[in-house]
mmCIF file of C-alpha atoms in Angstrom:
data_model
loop_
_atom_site.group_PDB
_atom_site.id
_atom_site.type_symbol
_atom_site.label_atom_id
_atom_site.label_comp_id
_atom_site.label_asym_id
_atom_site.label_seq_id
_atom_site.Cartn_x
_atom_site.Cartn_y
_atom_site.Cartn_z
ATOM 1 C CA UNK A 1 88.717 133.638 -33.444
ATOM 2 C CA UNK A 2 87.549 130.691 -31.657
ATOM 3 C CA UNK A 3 88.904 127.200 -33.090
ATOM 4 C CA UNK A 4 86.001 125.956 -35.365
ATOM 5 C CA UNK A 5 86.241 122.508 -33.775
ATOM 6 C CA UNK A 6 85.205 124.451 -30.148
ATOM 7 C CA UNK A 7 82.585 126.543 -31.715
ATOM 8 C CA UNK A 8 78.851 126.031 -30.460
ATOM 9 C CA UNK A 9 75.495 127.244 -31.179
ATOM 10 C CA UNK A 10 72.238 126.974 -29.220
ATOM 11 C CA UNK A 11 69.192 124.784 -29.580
ATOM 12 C CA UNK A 12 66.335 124.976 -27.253
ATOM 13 C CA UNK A 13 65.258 121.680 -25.154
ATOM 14 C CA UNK A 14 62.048 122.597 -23.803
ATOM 15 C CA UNK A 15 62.156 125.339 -21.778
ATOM 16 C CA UNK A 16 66.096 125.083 -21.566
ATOM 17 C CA UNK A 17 68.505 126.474 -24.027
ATOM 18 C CA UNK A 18 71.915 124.440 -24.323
ATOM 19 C CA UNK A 19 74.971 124.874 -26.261
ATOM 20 C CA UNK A 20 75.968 122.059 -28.416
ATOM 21 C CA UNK A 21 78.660 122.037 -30.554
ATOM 22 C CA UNK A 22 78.319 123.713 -34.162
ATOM 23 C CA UNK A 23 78.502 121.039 -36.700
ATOM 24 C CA UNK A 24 78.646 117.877 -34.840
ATOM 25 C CA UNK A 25 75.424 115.268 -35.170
ATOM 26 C CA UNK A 26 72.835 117.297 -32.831
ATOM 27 C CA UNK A 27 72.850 120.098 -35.115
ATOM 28 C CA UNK A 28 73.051 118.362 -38.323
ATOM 29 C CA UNK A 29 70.271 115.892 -37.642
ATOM 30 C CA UNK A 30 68.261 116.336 -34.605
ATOM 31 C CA UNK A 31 68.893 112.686 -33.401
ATOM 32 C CA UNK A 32 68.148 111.662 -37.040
ATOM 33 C CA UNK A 33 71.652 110.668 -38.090
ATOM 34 C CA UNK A 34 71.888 108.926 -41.347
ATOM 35 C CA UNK A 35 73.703 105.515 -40.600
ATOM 36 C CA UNK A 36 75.575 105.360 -44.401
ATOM 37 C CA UNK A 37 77.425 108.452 -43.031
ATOM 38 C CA UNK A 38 78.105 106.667 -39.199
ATOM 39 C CA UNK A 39 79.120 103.681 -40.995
ATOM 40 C CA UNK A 40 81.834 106.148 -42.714
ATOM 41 C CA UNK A 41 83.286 107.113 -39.220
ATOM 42 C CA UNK A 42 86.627 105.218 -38.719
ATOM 43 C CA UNK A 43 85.681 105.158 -35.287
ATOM 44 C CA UNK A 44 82.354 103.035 -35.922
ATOM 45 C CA UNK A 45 83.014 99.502 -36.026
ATOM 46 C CA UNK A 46 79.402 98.458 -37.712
ATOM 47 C CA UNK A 47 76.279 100.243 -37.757
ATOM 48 C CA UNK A 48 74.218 96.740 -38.235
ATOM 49 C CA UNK A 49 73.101 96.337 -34.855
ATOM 50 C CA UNK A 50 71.101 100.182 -35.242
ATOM 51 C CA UNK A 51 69.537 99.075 -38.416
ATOM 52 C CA UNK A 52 67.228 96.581 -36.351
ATOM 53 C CA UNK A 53 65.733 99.436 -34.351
ATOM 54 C CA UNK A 54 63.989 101.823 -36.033
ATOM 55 C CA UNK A 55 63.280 105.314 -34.453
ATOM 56 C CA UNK A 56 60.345 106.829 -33.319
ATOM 57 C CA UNK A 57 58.934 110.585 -32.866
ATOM 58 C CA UNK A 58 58.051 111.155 -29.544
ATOM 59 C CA UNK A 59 56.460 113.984 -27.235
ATOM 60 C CA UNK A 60 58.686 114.766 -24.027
ATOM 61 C CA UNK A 61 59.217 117.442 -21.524
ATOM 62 C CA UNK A 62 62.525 118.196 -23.363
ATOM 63 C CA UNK A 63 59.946 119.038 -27.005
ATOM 64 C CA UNK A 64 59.707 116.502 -29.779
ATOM 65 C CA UNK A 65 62.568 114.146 -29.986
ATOM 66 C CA UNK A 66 63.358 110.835 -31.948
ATOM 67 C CA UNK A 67 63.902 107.359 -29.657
ATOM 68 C CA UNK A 68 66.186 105.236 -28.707
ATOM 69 C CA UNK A 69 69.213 107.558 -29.171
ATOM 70 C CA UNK A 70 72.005 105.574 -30.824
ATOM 71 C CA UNK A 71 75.531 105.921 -29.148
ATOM 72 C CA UNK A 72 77.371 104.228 -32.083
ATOM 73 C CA UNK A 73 81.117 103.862 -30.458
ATOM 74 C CA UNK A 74 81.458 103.866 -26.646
ATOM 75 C CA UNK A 75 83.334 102.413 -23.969
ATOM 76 C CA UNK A 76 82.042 101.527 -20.505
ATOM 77 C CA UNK A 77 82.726 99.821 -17.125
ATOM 78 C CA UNK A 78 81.110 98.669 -13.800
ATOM 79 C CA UNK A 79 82.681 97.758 -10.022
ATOM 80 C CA UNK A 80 80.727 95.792 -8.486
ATOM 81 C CA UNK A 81 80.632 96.061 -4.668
ATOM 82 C CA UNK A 82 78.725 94.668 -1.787
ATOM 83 C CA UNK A 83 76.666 96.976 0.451
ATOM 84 C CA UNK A 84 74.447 96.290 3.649
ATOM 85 C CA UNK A 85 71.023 96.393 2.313
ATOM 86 C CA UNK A 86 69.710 98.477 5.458
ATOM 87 C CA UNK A 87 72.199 101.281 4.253
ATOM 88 C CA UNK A 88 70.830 100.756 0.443
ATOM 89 C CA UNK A 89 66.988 100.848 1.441
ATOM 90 C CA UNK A 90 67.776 104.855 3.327
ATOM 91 C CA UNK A 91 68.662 105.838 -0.235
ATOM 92 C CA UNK A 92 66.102 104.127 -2.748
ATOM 93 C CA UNK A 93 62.494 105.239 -2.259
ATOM 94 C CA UNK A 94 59.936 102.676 -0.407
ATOM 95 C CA UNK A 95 58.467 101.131 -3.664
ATOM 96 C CA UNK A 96 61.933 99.572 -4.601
ATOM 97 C CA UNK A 97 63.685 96.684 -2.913
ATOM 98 C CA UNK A 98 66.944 96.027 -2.973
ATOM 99 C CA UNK A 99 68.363 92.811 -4.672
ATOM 100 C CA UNK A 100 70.036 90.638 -2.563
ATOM 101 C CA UNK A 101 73.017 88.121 -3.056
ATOM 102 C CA UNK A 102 72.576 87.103 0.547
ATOM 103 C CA UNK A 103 70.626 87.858 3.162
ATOM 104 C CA UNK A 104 71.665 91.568 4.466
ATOM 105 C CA UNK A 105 73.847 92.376 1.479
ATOM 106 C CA UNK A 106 72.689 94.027 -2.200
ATOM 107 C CA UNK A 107 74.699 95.348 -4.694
ATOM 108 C CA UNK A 108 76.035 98.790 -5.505
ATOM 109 C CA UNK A 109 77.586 99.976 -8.547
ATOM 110 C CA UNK A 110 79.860 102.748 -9.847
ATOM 111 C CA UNK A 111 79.626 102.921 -13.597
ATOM 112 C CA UNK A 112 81.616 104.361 -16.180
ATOM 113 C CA UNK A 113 80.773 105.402 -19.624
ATOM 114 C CA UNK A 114 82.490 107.437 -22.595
ATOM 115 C CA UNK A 115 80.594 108.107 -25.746
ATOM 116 C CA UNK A 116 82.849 108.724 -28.598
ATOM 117 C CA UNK A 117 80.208 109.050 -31.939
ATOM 118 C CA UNK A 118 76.822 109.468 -30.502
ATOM 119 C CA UNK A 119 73.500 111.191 -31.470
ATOM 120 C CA UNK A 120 73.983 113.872 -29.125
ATOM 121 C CA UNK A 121 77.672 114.484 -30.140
ATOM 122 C CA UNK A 122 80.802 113.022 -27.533
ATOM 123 C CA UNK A 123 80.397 113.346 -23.939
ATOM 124 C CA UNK A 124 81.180 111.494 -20.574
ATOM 125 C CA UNK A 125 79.538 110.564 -17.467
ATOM 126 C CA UNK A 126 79.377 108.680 -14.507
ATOM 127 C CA UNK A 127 76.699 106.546 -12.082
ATOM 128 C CA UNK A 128 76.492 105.312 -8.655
ATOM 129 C CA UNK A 129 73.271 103.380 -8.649
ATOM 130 C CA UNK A 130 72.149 100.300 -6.736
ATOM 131 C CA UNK A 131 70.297 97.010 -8.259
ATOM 132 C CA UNK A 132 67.229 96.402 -7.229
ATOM 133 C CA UNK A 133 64.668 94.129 -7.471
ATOM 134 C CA UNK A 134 62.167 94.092 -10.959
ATOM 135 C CA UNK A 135 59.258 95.633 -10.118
ATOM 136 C CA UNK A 136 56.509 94.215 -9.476
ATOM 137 C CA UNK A 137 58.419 90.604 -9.155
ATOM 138 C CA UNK A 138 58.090 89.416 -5.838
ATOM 139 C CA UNK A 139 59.078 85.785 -4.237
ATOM 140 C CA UNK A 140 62.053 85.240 -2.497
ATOM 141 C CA UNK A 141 63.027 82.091 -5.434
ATOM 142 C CA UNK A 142 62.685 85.075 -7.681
ATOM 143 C CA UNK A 143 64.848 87.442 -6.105
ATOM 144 C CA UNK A 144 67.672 84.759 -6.109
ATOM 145 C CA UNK A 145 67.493 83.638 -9.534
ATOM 146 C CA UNK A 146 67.259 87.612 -10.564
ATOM 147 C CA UNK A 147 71.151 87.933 -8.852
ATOM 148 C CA UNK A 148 72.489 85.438 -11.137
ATOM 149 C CA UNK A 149 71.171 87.057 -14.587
ATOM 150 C CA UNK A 150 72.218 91.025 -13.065
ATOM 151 C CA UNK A 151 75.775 89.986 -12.526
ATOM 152 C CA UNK A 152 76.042 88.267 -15.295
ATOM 153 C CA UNK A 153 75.331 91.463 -16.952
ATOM 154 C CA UNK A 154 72.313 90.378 -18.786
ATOM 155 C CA UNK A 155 69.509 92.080 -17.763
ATOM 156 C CA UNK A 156 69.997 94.390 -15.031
ATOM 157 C CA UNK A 157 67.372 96.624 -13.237
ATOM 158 C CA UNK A 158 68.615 99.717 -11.554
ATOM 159 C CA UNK A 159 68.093 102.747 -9.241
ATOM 160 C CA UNK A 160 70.624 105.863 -10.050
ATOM 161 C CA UNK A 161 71.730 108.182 -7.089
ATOM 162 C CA UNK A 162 73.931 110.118 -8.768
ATOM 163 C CA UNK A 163 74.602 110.423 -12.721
ATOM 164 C CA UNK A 164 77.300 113.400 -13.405
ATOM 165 C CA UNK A 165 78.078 114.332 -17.296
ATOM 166 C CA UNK A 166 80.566 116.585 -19.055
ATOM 167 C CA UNK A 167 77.898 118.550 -21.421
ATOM 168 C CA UNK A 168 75.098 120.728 -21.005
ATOM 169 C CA UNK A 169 73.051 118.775 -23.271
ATOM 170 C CA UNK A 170 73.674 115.561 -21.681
ATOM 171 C CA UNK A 171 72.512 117.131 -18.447
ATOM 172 C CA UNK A 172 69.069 118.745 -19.941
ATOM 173 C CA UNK A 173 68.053 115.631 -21.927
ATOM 174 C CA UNK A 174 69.024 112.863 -18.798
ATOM 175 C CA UNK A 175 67.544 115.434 -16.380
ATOM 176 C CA UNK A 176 64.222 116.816 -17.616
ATOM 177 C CA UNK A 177 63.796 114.302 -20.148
ATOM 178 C CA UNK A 178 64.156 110.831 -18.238
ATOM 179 C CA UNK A 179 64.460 111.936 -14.469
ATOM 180 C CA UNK A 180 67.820 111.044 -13.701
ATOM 181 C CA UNK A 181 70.214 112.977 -11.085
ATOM 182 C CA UNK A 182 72.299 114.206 -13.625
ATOM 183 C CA UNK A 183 74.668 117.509 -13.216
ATOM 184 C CA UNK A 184 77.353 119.023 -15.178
ATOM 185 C CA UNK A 185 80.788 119.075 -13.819
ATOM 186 C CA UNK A 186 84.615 118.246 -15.356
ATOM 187 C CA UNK A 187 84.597 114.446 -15.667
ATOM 188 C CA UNK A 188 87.144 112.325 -17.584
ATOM 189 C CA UNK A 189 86.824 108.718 -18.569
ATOM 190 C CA UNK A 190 89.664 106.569 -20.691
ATOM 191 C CA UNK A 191 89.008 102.310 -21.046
ATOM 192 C CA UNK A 192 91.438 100.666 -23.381
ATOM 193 C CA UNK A 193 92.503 97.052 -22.855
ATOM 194 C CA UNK A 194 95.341 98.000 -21.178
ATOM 195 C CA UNK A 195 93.733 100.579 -18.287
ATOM 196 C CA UNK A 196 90.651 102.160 -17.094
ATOM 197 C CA UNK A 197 90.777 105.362 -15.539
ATOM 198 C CA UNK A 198 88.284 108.280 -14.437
ATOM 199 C CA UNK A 199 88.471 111.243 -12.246
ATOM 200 C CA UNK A 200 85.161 112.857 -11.712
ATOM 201 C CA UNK A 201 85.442 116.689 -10.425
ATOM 202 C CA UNK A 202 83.418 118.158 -7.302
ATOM 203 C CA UNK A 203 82.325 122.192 -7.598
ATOM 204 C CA UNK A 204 85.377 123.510 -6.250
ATOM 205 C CA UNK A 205 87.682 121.358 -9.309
ATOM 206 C CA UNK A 206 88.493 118.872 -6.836
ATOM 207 C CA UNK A 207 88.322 114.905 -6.601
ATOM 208 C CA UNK A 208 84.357 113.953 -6.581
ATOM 209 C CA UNK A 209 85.670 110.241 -6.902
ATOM 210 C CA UNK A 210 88.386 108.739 -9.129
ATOM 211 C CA UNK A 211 89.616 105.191 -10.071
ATOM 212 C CA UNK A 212 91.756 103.639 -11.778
ATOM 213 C CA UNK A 213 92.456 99.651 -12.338
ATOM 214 C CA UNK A 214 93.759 97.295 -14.880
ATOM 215 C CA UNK A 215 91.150 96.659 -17.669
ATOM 216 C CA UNK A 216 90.110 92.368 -17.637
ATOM 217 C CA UNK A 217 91.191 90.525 -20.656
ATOM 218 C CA UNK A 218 88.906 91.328 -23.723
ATOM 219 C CA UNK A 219 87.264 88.897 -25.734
ATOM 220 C CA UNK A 220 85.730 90.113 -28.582
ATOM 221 C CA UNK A 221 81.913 89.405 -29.987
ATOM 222 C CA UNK A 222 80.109 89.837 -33.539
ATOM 223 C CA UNK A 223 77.453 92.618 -33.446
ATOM 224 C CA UNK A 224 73.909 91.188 -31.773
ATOM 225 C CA UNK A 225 75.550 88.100 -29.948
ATOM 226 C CA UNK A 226 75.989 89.875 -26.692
ATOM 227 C CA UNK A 227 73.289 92.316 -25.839
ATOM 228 C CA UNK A 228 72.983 93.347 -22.422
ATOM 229 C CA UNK A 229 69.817 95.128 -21.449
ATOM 230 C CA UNK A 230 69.461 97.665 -18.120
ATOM 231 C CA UNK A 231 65.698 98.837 -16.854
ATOM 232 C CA UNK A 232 65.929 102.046 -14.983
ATOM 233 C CA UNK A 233 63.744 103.438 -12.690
ATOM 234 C CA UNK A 234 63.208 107.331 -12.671
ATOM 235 C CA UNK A 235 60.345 109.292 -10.971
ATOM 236 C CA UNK A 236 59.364 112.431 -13.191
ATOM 237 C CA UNK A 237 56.405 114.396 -12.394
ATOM 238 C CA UNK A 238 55.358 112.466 -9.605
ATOM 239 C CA UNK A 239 55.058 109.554 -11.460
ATOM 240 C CA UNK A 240 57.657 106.288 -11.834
ATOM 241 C CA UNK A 241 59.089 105.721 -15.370
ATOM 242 C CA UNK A 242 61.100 103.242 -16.682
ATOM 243 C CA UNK A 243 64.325 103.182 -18.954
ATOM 244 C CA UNK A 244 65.682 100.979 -21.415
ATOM 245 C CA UNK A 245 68.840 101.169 -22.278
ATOM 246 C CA UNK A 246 70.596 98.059 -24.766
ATOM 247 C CA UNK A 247 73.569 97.438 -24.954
ATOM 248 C CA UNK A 248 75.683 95.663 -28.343
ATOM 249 C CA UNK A 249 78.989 94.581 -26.440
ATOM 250 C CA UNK A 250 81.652 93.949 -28.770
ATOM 251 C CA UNK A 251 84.676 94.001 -26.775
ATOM 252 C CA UNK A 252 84.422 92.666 -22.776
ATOM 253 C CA UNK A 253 86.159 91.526 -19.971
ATOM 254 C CA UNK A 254 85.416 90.412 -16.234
ATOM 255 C CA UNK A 255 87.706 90.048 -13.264
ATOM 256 C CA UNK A 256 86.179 88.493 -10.407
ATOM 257 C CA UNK A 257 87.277 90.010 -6.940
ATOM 258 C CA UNK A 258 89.393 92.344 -8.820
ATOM 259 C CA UNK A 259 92.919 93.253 -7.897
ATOM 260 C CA UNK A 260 94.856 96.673 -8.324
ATOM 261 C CA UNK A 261 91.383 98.595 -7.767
ATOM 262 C CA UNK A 262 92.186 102.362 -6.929
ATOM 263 C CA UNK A 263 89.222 103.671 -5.770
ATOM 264 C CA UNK A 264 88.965 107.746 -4.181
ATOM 265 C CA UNK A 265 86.356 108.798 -2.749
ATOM 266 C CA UNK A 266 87.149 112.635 -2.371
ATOM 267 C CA UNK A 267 84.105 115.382 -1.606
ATOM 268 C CA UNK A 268 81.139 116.030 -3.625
ATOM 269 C CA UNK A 269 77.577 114.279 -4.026
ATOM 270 C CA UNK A 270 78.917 111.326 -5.899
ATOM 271 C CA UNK A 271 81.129 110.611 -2.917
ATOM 272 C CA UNK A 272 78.505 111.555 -0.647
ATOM 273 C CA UNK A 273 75.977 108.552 -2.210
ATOM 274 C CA UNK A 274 78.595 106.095 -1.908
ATOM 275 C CA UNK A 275 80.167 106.525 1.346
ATOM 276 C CA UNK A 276 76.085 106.677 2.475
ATOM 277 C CA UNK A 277 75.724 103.179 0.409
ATOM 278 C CA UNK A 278 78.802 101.825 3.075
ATOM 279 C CA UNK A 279 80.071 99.706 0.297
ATOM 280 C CA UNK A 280 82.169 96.490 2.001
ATOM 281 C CA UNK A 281 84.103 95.091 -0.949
ATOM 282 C CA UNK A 282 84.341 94.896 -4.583
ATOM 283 C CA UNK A 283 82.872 91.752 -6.618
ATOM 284 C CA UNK A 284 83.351 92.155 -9.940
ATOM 285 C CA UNK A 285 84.830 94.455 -12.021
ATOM 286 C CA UNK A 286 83.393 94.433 -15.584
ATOM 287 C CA UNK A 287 85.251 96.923 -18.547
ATOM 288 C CA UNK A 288 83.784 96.898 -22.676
ATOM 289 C CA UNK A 289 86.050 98.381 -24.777
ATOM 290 C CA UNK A 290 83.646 98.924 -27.883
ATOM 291 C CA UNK A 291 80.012 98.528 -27.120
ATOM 292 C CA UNK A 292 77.253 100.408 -29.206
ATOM 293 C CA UNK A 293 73.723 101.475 -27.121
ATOM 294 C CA UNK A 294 70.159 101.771 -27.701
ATOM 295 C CA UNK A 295 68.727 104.616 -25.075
ATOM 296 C CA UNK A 296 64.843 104.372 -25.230
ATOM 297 C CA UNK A 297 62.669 107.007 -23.875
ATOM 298 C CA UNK A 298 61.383 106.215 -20.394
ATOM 299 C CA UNK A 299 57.790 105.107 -20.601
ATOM 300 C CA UNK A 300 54.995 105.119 -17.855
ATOM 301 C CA UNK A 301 55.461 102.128 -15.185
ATOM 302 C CA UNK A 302 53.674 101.364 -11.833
ATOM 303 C CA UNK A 303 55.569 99.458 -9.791
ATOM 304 C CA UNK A 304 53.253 98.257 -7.658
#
């Protein structure tokens, strides 16, 4: 018999059927998790920052769901690279602009996240994506000012290439229910203060992209007084969408033109968007090693 702690059952996501695994916080509660019993998980530092956002029962191509899903203990991290913008505007579609820290060059990312306790149960996943400029913001003065607030990791606005996960569940709800790339493959993730690591696998079970570099010193933060916010733009049926995703950082670190940066880039689509973005040299490297997340439903946008 199957170890209980492995054991799944199904749950249909609109017209998709997923496994999830039997017990954990999908099945229970439906992403309706009672925080009293988060707040018990040694693994949860605080559950205050969740109490100021209530939830909300929305309609979505993935059925009736409940928004912003919480992610209640995760770890994350971002390189920060230069790219030629020319190379960044053949992969983003015509209504976005790339933001630029001088003329020629915008900014590409690779992103890391692990999600320990979260609504949807644990799972892991990966991002290239590129910053562009708020729509609908135009004006050059604009543009510059908006550099200073994304690297500062304030309020970033971003286009996603590629957006891997380890679950099936992860995939179905990021897919069909907010438009991102998003795939299922083997995809590991570790951030302590000490190291951050990832390997991401291609189809055949070999190196997608992997990296590994010393995690920046941490300084630590009470719930609410760091919130970072990120604005995604998705296209889904045709029409553009944006994202919200907040951020409660409670443990960070930066490292300006990072050193010890091990960065593959092996075979497989992730690899394929970044050696297309030509990225020139990393920035910054930023690492949290506890954050908590708000994930809001995308909501129509024009961005004209």
């Amino acid at each position: 018999m199957a170890n209980a702690a492995h054991e799944t059952t199904e749950v249909e996501l609109g017209d998709k059927t997923v496994a999830i695994p039997k017990g954990g916080l999908f099945d229970r509660y439906r992403m309706d998790v009672p925080l009293d019993e988060v707040a018990a998980d040694p693994r949860v530092p605080s559950v205050d920052f969740f109490r100021t956002l209530p939830k909300t029962q929305v309609e979505s191509p993935i059925g009736t769901t409940r928004t912003p899903n919480f992610y209640y203990a995760m770890t994350s991290a971002r390189l920060t690279m230069l790219a030629p913008s020319s190379a960044i505007r053949r992969r983003i579609p015509d209504e976005l602009a790339p933001l630029e820290v001088a003329p020629g060059l915008g900014v590409v990312s690779l992103m890391l996240f692990r999600y320990d306790v979260c609504d949807i149960d644990f799972y892991t996943e990966a991002a290239v994506g590129v910053a562009v400029r708020p729509a609908r913001n135009g004006g050059l003065t604009t543009a510059i000012a908006d550099v200073v607030t994304a690297l500062g990791d304030d309020h970033l606005h971003s286009y996603v290439l590629s957006l891997p996960v380890n679950t099936e569940i992860a995939q179905v709800r990021g897919h069909d229910g907010y438009g991102f790339p998003k795939w299922v493959t083997d995809l590991d993730v570790d951030i302590d203060a000490s190291r951050t690591t990832a390997r991401i696998a291609n189809a055949n079970g070999g190196v997608d992209v992997a990296f590994s570099a010393p995690t920046p010193k941490q300084k630590s933060f009470a719930s609410g007084e760091k919130v970072s916010t990120l604005t995604s733009y998705t296209k889904r049926d045709g029409a553009w969408h944006t994202t919200l995703n907040q951020t409660n950082i409670l443990a960070s670190g930066t490292a300006l033109f990072p050193r010890g940066v091990d960065l593959e880039i092996g075979e497989g689509r992730m690899a394929d968007d970044l050696r297309a973005l030509k990225p020139i040299r990393a920035i910054q490297f930023d690492a949290n090693t506890s954050a908590q997340a708000a994930l809001h439903m995308p909501v129509p946008f024009s961005v004209r």
